[in-house]
XYZ file of C-alpha atoms in Angstrom:
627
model
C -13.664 5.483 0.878
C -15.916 3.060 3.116
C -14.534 0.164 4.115
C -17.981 -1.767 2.558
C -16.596 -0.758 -1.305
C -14.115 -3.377 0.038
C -16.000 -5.854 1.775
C -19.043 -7.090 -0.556
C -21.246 -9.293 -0.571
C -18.842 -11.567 -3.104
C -15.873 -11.676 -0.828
C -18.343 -12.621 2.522
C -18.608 -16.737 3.819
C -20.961 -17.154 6.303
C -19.595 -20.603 7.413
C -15.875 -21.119 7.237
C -15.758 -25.532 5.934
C -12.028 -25.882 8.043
C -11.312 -25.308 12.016
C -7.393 -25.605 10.661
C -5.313 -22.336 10.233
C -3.832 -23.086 6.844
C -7.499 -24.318 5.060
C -8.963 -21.368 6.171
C -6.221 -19.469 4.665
C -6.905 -21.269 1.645
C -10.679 -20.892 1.428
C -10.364 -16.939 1.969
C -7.747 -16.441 -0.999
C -10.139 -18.869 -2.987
C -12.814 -16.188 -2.113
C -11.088 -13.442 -3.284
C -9.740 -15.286 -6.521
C -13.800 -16.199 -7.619
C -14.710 -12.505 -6.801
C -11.916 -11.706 -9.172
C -9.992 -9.771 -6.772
C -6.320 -11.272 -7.512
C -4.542 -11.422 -10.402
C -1.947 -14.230 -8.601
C -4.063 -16.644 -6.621
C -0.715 -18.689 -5.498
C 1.443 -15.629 -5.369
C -0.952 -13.777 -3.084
C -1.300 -16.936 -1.172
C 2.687 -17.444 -0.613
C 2.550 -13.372 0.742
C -0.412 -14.382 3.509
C 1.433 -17.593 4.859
C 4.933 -15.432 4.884
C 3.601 -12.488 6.709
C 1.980 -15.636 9.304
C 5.628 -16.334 9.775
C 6.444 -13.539 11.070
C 3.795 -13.670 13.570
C 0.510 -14.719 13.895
C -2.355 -12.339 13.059
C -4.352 -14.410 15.357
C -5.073 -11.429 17.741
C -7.054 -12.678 20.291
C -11.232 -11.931 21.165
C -11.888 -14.011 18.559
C -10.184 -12.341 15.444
C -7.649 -12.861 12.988
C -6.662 -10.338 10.125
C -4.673 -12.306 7.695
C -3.372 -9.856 5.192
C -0.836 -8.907 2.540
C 0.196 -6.064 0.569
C 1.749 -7.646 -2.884
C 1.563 -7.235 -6.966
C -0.322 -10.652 -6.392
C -3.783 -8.639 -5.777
C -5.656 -6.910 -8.827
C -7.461 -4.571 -6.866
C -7.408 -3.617 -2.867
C -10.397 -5.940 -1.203
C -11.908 -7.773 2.304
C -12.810 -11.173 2.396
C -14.747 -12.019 5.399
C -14.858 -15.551 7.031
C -17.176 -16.628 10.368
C -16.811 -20.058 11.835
C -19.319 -21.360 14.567
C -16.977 -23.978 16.069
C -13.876 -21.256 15.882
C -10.343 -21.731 14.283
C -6.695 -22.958 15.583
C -5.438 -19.954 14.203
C -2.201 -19.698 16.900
C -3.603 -16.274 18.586
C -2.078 -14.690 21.238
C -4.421 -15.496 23.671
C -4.415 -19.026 22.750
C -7.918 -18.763 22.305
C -9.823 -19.924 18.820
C -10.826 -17.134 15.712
C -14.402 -16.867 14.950
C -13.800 -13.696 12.829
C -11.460 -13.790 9.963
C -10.820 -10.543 7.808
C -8.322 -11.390 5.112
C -6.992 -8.098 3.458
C -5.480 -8.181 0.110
C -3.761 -4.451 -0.749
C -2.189 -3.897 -4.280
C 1.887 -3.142 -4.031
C 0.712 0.542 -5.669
C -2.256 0.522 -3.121
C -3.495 4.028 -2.641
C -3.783 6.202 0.710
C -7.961 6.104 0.472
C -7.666 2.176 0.402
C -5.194 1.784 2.949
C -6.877 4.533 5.196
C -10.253 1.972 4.647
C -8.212 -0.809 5.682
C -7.111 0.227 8.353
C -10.141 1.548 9.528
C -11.606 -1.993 9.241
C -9.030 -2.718 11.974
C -10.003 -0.391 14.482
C -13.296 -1.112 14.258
C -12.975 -4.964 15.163
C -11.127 -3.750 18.535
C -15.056 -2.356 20.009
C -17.018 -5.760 21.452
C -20.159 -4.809 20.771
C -19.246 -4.786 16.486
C -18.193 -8.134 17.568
C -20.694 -9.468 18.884
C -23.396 -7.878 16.175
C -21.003 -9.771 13.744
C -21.171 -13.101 15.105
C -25.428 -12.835 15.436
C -25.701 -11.480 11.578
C -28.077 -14.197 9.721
C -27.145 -12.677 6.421
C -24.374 -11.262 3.937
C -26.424 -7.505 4.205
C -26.238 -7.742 7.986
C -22.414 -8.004 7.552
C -22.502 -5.102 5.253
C -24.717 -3.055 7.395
C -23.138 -3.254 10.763
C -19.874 -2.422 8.945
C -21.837 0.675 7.526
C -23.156 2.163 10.762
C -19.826 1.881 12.492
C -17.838 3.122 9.612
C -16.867 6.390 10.051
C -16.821 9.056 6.900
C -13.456 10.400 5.653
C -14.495 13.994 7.432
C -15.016 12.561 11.010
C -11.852 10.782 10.840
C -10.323 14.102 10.109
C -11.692 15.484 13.033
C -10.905 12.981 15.260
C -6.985 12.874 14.260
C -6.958 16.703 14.669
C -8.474 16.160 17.900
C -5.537 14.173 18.910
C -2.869 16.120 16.952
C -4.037 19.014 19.553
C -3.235 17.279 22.685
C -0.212 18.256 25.074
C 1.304 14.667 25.209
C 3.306 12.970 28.289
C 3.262 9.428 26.870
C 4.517 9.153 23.056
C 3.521 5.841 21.039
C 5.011 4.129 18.130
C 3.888 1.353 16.151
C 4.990 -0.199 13.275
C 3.758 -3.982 11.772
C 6.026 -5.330 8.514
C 2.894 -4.568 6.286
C 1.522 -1.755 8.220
C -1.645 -2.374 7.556
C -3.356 -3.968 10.418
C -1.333 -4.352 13.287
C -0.168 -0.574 13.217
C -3.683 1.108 14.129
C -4.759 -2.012 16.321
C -2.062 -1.366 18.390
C -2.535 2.705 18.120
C -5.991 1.968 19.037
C -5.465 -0.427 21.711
C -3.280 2.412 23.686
C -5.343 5.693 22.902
C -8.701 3.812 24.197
C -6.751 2.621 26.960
C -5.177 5.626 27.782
C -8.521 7.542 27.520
C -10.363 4.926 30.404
C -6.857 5.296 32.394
C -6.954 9.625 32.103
C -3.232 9.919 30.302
C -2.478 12.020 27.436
C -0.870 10.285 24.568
C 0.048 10.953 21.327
C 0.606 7.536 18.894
C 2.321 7.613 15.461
C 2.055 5.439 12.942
C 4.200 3.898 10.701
C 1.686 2.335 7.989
C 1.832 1.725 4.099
C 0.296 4.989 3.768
C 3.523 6.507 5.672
C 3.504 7.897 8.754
C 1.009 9.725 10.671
C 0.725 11.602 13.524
C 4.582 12.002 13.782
C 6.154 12.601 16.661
C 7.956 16.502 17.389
C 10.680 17.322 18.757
C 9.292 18.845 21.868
C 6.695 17.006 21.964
C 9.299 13.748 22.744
C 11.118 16.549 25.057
C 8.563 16.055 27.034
C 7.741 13.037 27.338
C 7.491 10.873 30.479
C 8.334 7.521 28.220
C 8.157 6.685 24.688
C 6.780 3.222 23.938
C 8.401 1.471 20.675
C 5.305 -1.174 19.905
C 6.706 -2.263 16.290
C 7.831 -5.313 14.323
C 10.061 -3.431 11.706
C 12.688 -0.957 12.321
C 11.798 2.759 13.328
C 13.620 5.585 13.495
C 15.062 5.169 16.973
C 17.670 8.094 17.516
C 15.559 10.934 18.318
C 14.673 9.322 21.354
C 18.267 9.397 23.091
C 18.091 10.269 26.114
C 14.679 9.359 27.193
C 13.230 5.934 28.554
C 12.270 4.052 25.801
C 10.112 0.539 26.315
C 10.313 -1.454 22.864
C 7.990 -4.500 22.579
C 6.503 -6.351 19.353
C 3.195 -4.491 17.935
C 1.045 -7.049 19.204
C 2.039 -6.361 22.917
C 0.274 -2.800 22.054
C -2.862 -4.768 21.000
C -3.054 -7.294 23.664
C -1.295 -5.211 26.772
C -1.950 -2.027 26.100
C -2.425 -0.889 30.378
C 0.606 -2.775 31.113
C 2.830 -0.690 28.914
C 0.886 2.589 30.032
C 1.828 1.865 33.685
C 5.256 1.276 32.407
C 5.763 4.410 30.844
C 3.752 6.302 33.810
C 6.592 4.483 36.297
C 9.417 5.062 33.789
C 10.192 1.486 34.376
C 12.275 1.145 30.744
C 16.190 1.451 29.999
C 17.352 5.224 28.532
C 17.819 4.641 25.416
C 21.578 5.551 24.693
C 21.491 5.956 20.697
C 23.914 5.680 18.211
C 24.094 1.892 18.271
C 24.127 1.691 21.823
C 22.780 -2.248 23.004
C 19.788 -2.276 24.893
C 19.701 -3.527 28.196
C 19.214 -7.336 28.535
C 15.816 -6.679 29.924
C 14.574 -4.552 26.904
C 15.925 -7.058 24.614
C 13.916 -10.000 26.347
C 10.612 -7.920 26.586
C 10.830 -6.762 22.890
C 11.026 -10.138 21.340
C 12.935 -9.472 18.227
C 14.823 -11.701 15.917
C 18.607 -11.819 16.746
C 21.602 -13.619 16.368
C 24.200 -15.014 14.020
C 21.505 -15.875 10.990
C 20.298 -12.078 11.065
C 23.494 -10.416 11.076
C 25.097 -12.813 8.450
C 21.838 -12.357 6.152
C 22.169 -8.360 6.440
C 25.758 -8.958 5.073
C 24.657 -11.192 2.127
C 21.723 -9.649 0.993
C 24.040 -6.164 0.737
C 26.718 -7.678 -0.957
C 24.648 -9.390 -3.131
C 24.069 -6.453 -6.238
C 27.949 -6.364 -6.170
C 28.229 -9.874 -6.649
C 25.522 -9.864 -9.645
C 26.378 -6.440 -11.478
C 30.214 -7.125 -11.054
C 30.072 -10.841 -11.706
C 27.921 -10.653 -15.244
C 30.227 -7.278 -16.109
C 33.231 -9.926 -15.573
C 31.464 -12.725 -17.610
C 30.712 -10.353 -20.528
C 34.506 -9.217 -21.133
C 35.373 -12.916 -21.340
C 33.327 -13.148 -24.772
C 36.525 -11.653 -26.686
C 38.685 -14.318 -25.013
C 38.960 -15.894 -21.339
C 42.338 -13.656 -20.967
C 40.586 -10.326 -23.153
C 42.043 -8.090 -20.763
C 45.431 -8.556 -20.507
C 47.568 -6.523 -22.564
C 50.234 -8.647 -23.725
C 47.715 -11.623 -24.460
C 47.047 -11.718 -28.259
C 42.959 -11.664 -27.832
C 43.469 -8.353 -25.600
C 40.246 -6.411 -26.271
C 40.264 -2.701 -24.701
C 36.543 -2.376 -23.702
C 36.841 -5.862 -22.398
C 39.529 -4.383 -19.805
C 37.369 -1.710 -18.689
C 34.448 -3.906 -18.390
C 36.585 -6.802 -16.109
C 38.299 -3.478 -14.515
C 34.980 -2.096 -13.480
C 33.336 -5.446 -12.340
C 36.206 -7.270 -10.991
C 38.888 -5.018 -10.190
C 36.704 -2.317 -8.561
C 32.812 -4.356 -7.785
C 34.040 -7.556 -6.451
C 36.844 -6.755 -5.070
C 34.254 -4.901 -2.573
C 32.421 -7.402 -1.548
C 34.211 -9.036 1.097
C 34.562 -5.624 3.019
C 30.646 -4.893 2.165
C 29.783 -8.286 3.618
C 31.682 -7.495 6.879
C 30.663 -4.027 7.231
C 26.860 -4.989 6.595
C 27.374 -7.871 9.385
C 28.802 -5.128 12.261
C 26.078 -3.072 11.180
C 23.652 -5.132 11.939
C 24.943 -6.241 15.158
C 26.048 -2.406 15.991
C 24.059 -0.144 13.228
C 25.579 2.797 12.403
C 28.952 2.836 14.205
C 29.885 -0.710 13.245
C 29.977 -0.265 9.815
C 33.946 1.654 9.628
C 35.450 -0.765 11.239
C 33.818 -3.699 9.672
C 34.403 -2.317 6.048
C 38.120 -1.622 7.176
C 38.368 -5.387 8.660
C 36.477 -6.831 5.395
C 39.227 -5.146 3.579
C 42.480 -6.154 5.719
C 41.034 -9.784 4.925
C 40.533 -9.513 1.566
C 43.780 -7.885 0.774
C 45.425 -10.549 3.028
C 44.333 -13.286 1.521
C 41.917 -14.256 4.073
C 38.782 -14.091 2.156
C 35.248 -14.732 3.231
C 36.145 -16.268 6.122
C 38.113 -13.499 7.064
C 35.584 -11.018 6.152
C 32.919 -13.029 8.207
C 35.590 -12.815 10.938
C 35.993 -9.378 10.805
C 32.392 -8.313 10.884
C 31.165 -10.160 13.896
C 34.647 -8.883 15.612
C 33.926 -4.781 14.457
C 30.271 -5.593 15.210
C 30.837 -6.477 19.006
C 34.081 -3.999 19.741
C 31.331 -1.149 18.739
C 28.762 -2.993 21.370
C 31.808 -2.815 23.951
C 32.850 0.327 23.387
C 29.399 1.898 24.285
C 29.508 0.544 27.643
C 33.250 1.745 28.018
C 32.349 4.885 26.994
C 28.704 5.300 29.372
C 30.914 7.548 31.777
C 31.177 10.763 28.993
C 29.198 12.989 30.361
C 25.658 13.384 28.168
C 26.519 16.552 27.152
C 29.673 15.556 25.262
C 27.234 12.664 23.622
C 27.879 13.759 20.367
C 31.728 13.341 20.189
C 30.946 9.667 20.570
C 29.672 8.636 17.306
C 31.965 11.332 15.298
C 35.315 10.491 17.312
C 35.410 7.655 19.816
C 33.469 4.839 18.023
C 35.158 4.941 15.112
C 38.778 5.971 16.054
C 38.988 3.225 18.959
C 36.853 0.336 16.509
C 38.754 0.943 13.484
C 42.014 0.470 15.969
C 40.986 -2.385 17.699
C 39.690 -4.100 14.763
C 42.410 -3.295 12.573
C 45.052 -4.828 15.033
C 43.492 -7.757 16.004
C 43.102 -8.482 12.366
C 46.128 -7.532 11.332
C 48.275 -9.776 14.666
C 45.316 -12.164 14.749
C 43.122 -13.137 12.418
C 44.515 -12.645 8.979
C 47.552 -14.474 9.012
C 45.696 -18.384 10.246
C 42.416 -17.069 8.339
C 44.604 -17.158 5.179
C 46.418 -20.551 6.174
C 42.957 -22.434 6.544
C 41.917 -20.969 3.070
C 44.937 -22.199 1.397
C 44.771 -25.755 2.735
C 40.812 -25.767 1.896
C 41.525 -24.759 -1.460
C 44.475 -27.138 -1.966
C 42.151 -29.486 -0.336
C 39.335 -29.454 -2.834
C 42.264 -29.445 -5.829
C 43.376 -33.120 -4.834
C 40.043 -34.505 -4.729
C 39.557 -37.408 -6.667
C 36.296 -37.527 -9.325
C 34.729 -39.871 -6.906
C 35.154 -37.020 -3.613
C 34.467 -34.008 -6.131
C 31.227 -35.559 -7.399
C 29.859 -36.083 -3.794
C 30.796 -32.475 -2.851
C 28.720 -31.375 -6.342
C 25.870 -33.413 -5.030
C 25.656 -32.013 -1.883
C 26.150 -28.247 -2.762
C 23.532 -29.013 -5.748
C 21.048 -30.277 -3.604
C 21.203 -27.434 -0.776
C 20.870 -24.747 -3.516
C 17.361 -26.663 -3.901
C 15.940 -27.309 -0.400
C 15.312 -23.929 0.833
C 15.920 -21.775 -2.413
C 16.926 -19.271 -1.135
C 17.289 -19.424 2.625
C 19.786 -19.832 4.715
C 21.054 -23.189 3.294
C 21.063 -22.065 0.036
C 22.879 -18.846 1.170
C 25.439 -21.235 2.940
C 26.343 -23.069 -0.232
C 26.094 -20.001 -2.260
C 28.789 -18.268 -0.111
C 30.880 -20.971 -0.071
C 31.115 -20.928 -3.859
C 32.179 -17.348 -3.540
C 34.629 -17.722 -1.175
C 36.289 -20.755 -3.692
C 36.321 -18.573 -6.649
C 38.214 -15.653 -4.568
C 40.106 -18.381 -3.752
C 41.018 -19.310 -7.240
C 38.868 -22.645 -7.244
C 35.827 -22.697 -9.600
C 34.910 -26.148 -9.616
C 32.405 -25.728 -6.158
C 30.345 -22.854 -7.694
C 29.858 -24.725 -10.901
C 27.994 -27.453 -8.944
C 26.156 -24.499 -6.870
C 24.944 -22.625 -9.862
C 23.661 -25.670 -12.048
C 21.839 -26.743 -8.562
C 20.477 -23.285 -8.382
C 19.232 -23.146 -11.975
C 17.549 -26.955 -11.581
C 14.423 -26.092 -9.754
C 12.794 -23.823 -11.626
C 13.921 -24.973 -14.996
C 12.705 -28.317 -13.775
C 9.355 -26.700 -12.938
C 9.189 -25.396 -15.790
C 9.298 -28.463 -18.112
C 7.097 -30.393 -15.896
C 4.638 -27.487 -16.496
C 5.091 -28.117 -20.022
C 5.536 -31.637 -20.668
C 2.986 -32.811 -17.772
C -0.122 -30.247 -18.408
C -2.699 -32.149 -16.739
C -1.062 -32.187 -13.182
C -0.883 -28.374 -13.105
C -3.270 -25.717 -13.526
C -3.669 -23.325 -16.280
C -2.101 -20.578 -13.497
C 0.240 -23.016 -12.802
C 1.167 -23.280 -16.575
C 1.931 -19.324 -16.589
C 3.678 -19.614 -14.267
C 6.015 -21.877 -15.558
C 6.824 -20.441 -18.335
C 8.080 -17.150 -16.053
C 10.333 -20.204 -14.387
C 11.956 -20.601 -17.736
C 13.691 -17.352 -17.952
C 14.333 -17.482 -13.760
C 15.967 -20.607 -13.997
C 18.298 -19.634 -16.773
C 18.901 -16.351 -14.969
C 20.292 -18.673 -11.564
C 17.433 -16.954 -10.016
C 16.144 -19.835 -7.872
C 12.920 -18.107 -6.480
C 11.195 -18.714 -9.229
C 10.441 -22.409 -7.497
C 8.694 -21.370 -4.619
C 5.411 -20.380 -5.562
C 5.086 -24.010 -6.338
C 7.362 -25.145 -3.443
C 4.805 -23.277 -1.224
C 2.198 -24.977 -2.930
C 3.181 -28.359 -2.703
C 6.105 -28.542 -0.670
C 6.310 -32.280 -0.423
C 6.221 -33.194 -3.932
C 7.835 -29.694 -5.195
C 10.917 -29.901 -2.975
C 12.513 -33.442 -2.328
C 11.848 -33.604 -6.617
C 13.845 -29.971 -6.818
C 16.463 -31.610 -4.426
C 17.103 -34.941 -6.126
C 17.437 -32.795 -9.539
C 19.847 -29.938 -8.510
C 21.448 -32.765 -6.790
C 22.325 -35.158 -10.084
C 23.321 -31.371 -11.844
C 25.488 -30.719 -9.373
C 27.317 -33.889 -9.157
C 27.275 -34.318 -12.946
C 29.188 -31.065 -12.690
C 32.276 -32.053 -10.711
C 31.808 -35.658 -12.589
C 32.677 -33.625 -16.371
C 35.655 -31.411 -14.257
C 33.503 -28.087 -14.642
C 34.437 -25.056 -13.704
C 33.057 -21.408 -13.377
C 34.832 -18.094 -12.165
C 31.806 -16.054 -13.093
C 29.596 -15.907 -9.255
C 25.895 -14.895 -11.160
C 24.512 -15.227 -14.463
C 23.013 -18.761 -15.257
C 23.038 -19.158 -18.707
C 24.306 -15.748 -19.738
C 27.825 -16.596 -18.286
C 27.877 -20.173 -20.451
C 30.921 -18.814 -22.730
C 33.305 -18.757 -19.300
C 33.273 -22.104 -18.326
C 35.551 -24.695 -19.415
C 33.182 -27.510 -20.817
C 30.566 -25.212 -21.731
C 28.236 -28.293 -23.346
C 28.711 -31.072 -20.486
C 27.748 -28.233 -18.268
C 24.454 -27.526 -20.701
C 24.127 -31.415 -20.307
C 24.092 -31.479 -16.398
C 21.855 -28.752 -16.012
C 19.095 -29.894 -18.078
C 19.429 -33.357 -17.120
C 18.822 -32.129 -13.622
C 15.820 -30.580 -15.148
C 14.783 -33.495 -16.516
C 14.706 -35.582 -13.046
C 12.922 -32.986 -11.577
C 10.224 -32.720 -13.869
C 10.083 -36.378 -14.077
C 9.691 -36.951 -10.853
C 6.900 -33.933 -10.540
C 5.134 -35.815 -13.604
C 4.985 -38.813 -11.247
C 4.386 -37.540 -7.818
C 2.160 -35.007 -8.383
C -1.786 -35.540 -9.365
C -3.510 -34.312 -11.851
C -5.850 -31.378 -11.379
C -9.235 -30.530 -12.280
C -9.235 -28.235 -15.553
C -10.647 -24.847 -15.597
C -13.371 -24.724 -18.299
């Protein structure tokens, strides 16, 4: 496929209005949407500005490739934007964007599209297609210089082959989150590099299309150096043994001769494998996204599914009677045992050891997770809870890290016995006793006395706690705030308290519902997308899926979110004001039968609703109708 059955005249504007990052953002998705490229014009939006966050696709000389690869776009396409006075788009040289390719892939996208895409990106690494770019009077010119650089499907063959036949002594790997761009800029960058500097390399990439290229076995034998230039994990183990420099995927694009004379020198760490830290050095030079947020995120987001499946499994055997499972009460129910056996007794009474063995595997990978699953269940079976779990992860996490520089005296050829044997005997022994003489016994004291706490509230305490775990279910929806509150609520209910995660899940539920009316009710302020779209936020909000809001946050983030906030706020606090309480964690709606004021709790939520959709219909304006 050519790259031009991508780029067309429709999707091409000669004169970008905005020198800003985010209007020129906007006028490129607005270019696709008229060409009728996207089927999500807000979605696919939302998908550019969150792959931004990651890191700029301001490249440098000039160009930035905003892109995204989401169900948001109807069919793969290029828009192309030029400015003459050059955008703030935050590139890595610090220098302004006169070229802006924006490229939209479909989540099902082909290999011929994404092979064209990427192509596209190679290309804009040679000046002299710059340069032609920037003179072109005309929409053909655009399409014609593309043309005569575009290379057909058969040369590219060749050319791979050509590489695939090379004896290689320097090994490449890159790797971007959407691998569409970044991945083959970077592969570029080093393999022209390497050809001006005389060194035979060999890149793989890891793209949407999957992998290409890949590295052998001998071939990394060999090897002088590998160099790791990727922004999402890689496979990293077959490189034991061998010095490995790992830097972002942009340091490939934009220091390609540096990293060359890097690997030449061997100036990198050996990489050690099986969870082994890198060396403070590597870890400073590669940039990457560490820390107490990341590892407690990795142990949310996996216990999450056991939380959901086991939670609504529990809710559902309470419709033959709150106590439907015990035997000797007189609404026992036998399927309702199996279902509360399977979801509670089995599903969430996992989840504290999945949280803590998802948190040391993140700090540690592989070898942490034994010994934080073990510690996750010591706390839970003590009484400890989340606290104890959270305790217990970080603790198996960083007794792995130490144990791999204990252990750096085995000789490499008993390196195998180390993952199989030593990590997990000695971290499953440490952590268990320092659990077991430590941690549990306090862990469990400071639970009690929260939980004891919270039961002698008066209405007037309990109503300010509902309105503050309402309102940060709302502010971030979803993020780390919301995760905060959301835990907490967890860690009550394991606790025996259900009145804090009645107040979280009506604040959860409130912005979407609440969206969702004000999409109804108030039709002129939105847009007939926008209108869709709320009716999707309907069936989110009564699922607790609080998402659904942030299209529109997104959108309009300072109208969308402080009226989300206020209204998840007055739910919440309504909540602990009518003395509700949930022991179901998930469900929305669907889980109404298990609380014990199942109508004042149908009352909070949508009056919640109703102040945020109030407050939309007054804050926002209204919008010019499609025709």
């Amino acid at each position: 496929m050519k790259i031009t059955e991508l780029l067309t005249k429709h999707t091409i504007k000669l004169q970008l209005d905005s020198q800003q990052k985010e209007a020129v953002i906007e006028e490129l998705v607005t270019v696709l949407d008229t060409a009728g490229k996207l089927n999500d014009k807000e979605g696919y939006k939302e998908a550019v500005i969150n792959r931004e966050k990651q890191s700029s696709t301001g490249i440098g000389e000039g160009i930035a490739i905003p892109h995204a690869k989401t169900a948001s776009v109807k069919e793969p396409a290029i828009a192309f934007g030029r400015s003459t006075a050059g955008v703030d788009y935050e590139s890595l040289d610090g220098q302004p964007s006169y070229l802006v390719f924006m490229i939209a892939a479909t989540e099902g996208a082909n290999n011929t599209h994404l092979e064209a895409l990427s192509r596209l990106s190679t290309l804009l690494m040679r000046e002299e297609i710059r340069k032609q770019l920037l003179e072109a009077a005309t929409e053909d010119e655009i399409i014609d210089i593309i043309n005569t650089h575009d290379q057909d499907d058969e040369e590219e063959v060749k050319k791979e082959s050509a590489i695939e036949g090379k004896t290689a002594k320097i090994l490449v790997v890159t790797a971007c989150p959407t691998g569409i761009a970044h991945t083959f800029m970077a592969a570029d960058a080093l393999k022209e590099k390497a050809k001006e500097m005389g060194v035979d390399i060999k890149v793989e990439t890891n793209g949407s299309s999957g992998i290409k290229h890949a590295l052998t076995a001998k071939e990394i034998e060999e090897a002088t150096a590998i160099i790791v230039a990727a922004d999402k994990q890689v496979e990293m183990e077959r490189f034991k043994g061998k010095h490995v420099i790992e830097v972002p995927v942009t340091a490939g694009i934009r220091r390609p001769q540096e990293l060359i004379e890097k690997a030449i020198n061997q100036d990198a760490p050996i990489y050690k494998g099986s969870g082994s830290g890198s060396s403070k050095d590597q870890n400073e030079l590669s940039g990457k996204r560490s820390g107490f947020y990341k590892h407690l995120m990795s142990g949310v987001s996996n216990m999450l599914p056991f939380v959901v499946g086991g939670g609504i499994l529990v809710a559902i055997s309470f419709f033959w009677g709150i106590n439907s499972a015990d035997p000797n009460d007189p609404s026992f129910n036998s399927f309702a045992a199996v279902l509360k056996g399977i979801g509670g007794d089995n599903a969430l009474a996992l989840i504290v050891a999945v949280l803590a063995g998802f948190i040391a595997m993140s700090i540690a990978d592989r070898p942490g997770f034994a010994p934080g699953m073990v510690g996750g269940f010591m706390a839970s079976a003590a009484g400890a809870g989340f606290l104890g779990g959270l305790i217990a992860g970080f603790l198996a996490g960083y007794i792995v890290v130490l144990l791999t520089k204990v252990f750096i005296f085995v000789p490499q050829s008993l390196d195998g016995i180390k993952p199989v044997l030593l990590y997990p005997l000695f971290s499953i022994f440490f952590t268990g006793i320092i659990m077991h003489y430590v941690v549990n016994t306090p862990v469990k004291m400071v639970m009690d006395g929260l939980t004891h706490w919270l039961e002698s509230l008066g209405t007037g305490n309990l109503v300010l706690m509902g309105i503050i775990l309402g309102g940060m279910m709302a502010i971030d929806m979803g993020g780390p705030i919301n995760k905060a509150a959301y835990t907490f609520g967890l860690a009550m209910i394991a606790a025996g308290n259900y009145a804090p995660h009645a107040a979280i899940m009506a604040g959860g539920m409130v912005p979407p519902l609440g969206i969702a009316l004000a999409t109804t009710i108030f039709r002129n302020k939105f847009s007939k997308r926008d209108r869709e779209a709320g009716i999707t936020c309907y069936f989110m909000g009564a699922a607790f899926i609080t998402e659904g809001a942030i299209p529109f946050a997104a959108a309009d983030p300072l109208r969308v979110i402080p009226s989300a906030v206020i209204g998840a706020a007055v739910a919440g606090g309504l909540t602990e004001f009518f003395r509700v309480t949930l022991p179901a964690p998930h469900g929305g709606l669907f889980v109404l039968w298990v609380t014990n004021h199942p109508v004042l709790y149908i009352i909070s939520i949508l009056i919640g609703a109703v102040v945020t959709a109030l407050l939309l219909g007054i804050l926002k304006k209204p919008v010019k109708q499609e025709a």
